[in-house]
CSV table of C-alpha atoms in Angstrom, one decimal:
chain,number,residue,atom,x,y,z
A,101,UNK,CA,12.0,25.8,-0.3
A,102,UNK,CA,11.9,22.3,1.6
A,103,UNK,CA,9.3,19.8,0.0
A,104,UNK,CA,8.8,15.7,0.0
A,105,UNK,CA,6.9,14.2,-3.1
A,106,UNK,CA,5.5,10.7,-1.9
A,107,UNK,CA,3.9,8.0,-4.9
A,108,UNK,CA,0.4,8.4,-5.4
A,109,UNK,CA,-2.4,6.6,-3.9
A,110,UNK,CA,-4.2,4.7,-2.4
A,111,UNK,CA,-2.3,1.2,-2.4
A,112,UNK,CA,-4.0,-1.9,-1.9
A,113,UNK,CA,-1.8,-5.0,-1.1
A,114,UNK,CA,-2.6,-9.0,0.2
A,115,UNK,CA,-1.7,-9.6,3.3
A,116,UNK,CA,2.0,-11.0,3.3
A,117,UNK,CA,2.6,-8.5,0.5
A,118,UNK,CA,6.1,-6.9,-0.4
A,119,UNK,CA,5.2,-2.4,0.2
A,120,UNK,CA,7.4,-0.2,-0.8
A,121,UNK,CA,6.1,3.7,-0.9
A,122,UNK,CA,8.6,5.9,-2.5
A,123,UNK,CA,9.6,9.3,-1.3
A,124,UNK,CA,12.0,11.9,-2.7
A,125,UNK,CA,13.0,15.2,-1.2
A,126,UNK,CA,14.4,18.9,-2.1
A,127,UNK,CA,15.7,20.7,1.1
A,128,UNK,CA,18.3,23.3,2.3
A,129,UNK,CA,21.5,21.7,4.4
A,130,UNK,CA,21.1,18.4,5.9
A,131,UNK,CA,17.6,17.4,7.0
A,132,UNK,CA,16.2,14.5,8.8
A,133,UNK,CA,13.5,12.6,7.4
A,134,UNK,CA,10.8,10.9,9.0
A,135,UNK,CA,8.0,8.3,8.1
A,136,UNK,CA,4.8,8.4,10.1
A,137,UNK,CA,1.3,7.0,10.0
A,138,UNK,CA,-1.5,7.8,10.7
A,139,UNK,CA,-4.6,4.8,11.6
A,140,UNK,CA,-7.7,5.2,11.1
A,141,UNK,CA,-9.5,8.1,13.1
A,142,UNK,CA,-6.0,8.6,15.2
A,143,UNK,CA,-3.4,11.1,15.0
A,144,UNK,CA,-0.2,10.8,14.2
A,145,UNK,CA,2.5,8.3,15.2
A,146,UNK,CA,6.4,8.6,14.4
A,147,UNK,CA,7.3,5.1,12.4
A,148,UNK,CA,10.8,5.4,12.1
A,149,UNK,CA,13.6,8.2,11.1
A,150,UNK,CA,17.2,9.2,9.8
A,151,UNK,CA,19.1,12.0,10.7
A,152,UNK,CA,22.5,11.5,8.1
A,153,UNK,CA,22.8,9.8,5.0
A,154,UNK,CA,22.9,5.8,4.9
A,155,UNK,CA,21.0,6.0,8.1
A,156,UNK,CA,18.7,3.2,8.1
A,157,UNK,CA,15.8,3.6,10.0
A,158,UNK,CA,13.4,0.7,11.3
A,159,UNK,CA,10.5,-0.2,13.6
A,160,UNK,CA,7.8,-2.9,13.2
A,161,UNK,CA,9.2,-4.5,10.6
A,162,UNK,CA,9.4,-1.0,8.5
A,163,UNK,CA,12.6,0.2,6.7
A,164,UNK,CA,13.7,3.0,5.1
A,165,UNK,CA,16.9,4.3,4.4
A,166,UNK,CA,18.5,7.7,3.9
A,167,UNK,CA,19.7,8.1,0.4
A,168,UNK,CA,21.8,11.5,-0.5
A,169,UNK,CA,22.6,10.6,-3.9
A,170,UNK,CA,19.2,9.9,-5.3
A,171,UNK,CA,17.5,12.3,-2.2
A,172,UNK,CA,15.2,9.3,-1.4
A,173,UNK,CA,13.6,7.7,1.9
A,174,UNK,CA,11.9,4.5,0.5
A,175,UNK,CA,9.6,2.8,2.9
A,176,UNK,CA,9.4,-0.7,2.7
A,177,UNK,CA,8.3,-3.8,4.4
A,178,UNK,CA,8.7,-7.3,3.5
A,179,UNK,CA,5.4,-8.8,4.9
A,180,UNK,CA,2.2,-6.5,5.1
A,181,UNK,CA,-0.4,-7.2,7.9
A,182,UNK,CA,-4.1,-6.1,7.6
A,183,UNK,CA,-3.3,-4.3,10.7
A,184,UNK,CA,-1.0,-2.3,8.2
A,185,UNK,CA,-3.6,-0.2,7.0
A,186,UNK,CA,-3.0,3.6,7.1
A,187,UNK,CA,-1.7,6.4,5.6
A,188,UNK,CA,1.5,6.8,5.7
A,189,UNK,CA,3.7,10.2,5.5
A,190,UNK,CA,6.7,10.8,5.0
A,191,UNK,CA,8.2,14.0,6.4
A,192,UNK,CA,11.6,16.0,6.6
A,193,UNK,CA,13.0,18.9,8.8
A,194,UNK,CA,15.6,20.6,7.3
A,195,UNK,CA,16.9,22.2,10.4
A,196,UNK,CA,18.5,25.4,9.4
A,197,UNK,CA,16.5,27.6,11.8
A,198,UNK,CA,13.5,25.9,10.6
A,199,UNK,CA,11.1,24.1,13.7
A,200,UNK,CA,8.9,22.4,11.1
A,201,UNK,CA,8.0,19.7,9.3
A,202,UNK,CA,7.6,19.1,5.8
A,203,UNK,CA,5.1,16.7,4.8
A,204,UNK,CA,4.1,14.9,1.9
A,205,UNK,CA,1.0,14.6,0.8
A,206,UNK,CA,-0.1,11.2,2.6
A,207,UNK,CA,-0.3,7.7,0.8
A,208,UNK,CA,-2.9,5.4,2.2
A,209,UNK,CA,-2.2,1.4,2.6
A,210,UNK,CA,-5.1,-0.6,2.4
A,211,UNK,CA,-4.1,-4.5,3.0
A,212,UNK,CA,-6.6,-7.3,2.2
A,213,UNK,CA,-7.0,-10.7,3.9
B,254,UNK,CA,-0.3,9.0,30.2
B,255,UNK,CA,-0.8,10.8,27.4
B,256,UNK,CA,2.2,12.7,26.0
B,257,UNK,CA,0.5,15.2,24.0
B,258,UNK,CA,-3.2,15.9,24.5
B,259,UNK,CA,-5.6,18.1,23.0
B,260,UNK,CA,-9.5,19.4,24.0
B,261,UNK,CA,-12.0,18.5,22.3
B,262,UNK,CA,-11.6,15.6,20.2
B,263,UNK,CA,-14.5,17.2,17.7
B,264,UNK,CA,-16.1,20.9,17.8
B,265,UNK,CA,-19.3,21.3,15.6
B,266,UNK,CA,-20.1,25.1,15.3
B,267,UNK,CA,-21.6,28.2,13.3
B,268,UNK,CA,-20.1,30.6,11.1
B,269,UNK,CA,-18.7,33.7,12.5
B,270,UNK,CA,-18.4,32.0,15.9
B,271,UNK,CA,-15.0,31.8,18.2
B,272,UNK,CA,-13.3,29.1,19.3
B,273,UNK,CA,-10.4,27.9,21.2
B,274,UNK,CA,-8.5,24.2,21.0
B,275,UNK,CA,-6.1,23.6,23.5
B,276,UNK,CA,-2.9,21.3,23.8
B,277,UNK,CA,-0.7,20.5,26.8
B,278,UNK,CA,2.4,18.3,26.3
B,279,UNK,CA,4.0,17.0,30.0
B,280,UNK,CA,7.1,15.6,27.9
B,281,UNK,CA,9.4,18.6,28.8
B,282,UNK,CA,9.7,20.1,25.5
B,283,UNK,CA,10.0,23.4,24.6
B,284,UNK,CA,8.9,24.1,21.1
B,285,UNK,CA,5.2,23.4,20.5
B,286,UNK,CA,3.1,23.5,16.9
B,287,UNK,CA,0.0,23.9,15.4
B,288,UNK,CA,-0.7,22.0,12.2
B,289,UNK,CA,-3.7,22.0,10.2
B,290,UNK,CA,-5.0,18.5,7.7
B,291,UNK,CA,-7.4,19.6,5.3
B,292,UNK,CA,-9.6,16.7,3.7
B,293,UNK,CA,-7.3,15.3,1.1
B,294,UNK,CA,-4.7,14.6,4.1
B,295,UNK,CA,-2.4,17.0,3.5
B,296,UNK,CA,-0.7,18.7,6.3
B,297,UNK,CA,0.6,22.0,6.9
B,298,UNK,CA,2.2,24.1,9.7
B,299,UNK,CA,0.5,26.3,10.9
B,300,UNK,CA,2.8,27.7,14.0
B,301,UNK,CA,5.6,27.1,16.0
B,302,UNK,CA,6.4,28.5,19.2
B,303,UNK,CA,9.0,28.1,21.8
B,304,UNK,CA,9.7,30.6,24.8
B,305,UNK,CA,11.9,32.5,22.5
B,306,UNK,CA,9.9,32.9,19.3
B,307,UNK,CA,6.6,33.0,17.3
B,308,UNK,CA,7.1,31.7,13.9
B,309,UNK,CA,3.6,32.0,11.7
B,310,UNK,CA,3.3,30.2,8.3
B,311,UNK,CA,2.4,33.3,6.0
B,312,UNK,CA,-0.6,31.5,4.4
B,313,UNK,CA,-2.1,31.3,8.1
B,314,UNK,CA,-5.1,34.0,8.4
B,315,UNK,CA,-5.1,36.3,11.1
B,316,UNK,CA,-7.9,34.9,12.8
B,317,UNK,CA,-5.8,32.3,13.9
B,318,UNK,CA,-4.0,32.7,17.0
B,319,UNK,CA,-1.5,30.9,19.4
B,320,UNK,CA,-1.6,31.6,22.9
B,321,UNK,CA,0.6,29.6,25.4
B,322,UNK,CA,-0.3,30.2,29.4
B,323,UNK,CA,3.5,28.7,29.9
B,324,UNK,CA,5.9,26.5,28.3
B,325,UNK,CA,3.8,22.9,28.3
B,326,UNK,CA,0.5,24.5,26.8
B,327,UNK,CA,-0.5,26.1,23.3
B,328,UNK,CA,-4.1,26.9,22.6
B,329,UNK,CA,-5.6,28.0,19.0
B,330,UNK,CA,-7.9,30.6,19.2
B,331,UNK,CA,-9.9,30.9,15.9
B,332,UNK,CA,-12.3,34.0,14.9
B,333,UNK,CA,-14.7,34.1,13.0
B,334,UNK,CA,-15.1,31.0,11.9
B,335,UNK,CA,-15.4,30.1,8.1
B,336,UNK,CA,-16.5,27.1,6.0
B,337,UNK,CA,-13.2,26.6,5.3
B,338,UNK,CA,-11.6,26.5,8.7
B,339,UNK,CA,-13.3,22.5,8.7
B,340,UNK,CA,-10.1,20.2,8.9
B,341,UNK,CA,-8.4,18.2,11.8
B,342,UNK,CA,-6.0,20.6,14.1
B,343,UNK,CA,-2.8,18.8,15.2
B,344,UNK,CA,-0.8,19.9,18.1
B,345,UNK,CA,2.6,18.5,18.5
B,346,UNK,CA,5.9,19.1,20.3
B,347,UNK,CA,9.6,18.4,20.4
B,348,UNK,CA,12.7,18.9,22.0
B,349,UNK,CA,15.4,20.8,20.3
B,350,UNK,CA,18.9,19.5,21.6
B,351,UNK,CA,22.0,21.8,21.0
B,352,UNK,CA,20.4,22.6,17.5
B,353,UNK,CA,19.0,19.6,16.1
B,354,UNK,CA,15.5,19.2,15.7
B,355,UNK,CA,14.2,16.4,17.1
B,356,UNK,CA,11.5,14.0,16.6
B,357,UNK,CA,7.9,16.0,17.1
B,358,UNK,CA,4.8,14.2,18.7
B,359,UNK,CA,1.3,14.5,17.8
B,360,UNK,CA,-1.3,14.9,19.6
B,361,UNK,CA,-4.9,13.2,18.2
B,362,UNK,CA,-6.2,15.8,16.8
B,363,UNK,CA,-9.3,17.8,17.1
B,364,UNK,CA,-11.6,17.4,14.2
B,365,UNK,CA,-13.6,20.9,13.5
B,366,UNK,CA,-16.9,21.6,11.2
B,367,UNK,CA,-17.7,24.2,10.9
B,368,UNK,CA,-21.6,24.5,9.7
C-alpha cells in the first residue's frame, strides 16, 4: 500500500537557518504529493504541492520538488523565520480510486531567535 | 468566511457517552473526510464520502459513524465513547475534477477527551 516516511524529529534551527525535511514515498500509479503544516493549536493548512514528476512546488518561501527517480519530495527553505514553527507533513494521494491522503508521521520545526 | 468548519472546537465527556462533531464545507465540493490525529501527530483517515460512495478505513470501529444531511455537511457520530477515542477529529474536503484528486482542506479540528 501507499505510505510517506518523513526524517525524524523535532528540528530546531536559528532563525535565518537553511531547513530541509526529507520525505520519501511508496505508492500505486502516479500520485500527487503535498506538504502541509500545521501551527500551533490550528488545523491544517496546504503549503504547497506537485501533481507530475519535476513539478516544483512553492509558497512562502517553501520548495519542494517532485522526484520519480529517488521517490522524494524534499522540503526546503533557504531562510527560516521564528514564525516557521510547526509541524510539518508531508502527504500523497495516489489517485487510483483512492479519496485519501497519506500522511507521514509529522516533523515539528522549532526556530530560535 | 470559513471554508471548512467544524462544531465544537473541544468536547470533554464520560465514558460510554455519545457524541456527534459536525462539519460543513460552503466550497462546492463533493467528497468530504473524516480524519483522526492521535497524540504523537500522526494522522489517519478515517472516511470518505461523496454522494456516490462510503469508503470506511477498516481499522475504524463501528461506533464510529458518518452521517451527511446533504452534499456540504458530514457529521461523526461516536458511541460509546472510550479512553481511546481522545485525539483531534479533522474534517476536510476536496473537489475531484474529471478524476484527479485535488487538493483537500481542513477544517480546525475538534479536540475530544474523553474522561
Amino acid at each position: 500500500g501507499d505510505s510517506v516516511t518523513q526524517m525524524e524529529g523535532p528540528v530546531t534551527l536559528s532563525e535565518e537557518a537553511f531547513l530541509t525535511i526529507n520525505c520519501t514515498y511508496t505508492a500505486t500509479g502516479y500520485p500527487s504529493l503535498f506538504w502541509y503544516v500545521q501551527y500551533p493549536g490550528e488545523g491544517l493548512q496546504l503549503l504547497l504541492k506537485a501533481t507530475k514528476a519535476d513539478d516544483k512546488g512553492s509558497n512562502k518561501g517553501f520548495e519542494a520538488t517532485y522526484r520519480k527517480e529517488t521517490t522524494s519530495f524534499h522540503l526546503e527553505k533557504g531562510s527560516v523565520q521564528v514564525s516557521d514553527s510547526a509541524v510539518y507533513f508531508c502527504a500523497l494521494n495516489s489517485g487510483a480510486g483512492s479519496y485519501q491522503l497519506t500522511f507521514g508521521k509529522g516533523t515539528k520545526l522549532s526556530v530560535i531567535p | 468566511d470559513t471554508a471548512v468548519s467544524q462544531t465544537p472546537k473541544y468536547l470533554v465527556t464520560q465514558m460510554g457517552n455519545d457524541k456527534s462533531i459536525k462539519c460543513e464545507q460552503n466550497l462546492g465540493h463533493d467528497t468530504m473526510y473524516w480524519y483522526k490525529q492521535d497524540s504523537k501527530k500522526f494522522l489517519k483517515i478515517m472516511f470518505s464520502y461523496n454522494n456516490k460512495e462510503l469508503i470506511i478505513n477498516e481499522t475504524v470501529p463501528n461506533r464510529f459513524s458518518p452521517k451527511s444531511p446533504d452534499k456540504a455537511h458530514l457529521n461523526l457520530h461516536i458511541n460509546s465513547l472510550e479512553l481511546g477515542d481522545s485525539a483531534v477529529y479533522f474534517c476536510a474536503s476536496s473537489q475531484d475534477e474529471s478524476g484527479h484528486k485535488e487538493t483537500q482542506y481542513f477544517g480546525p479540528g475538534t479536540r475530544l477527551l474523553v474522561l
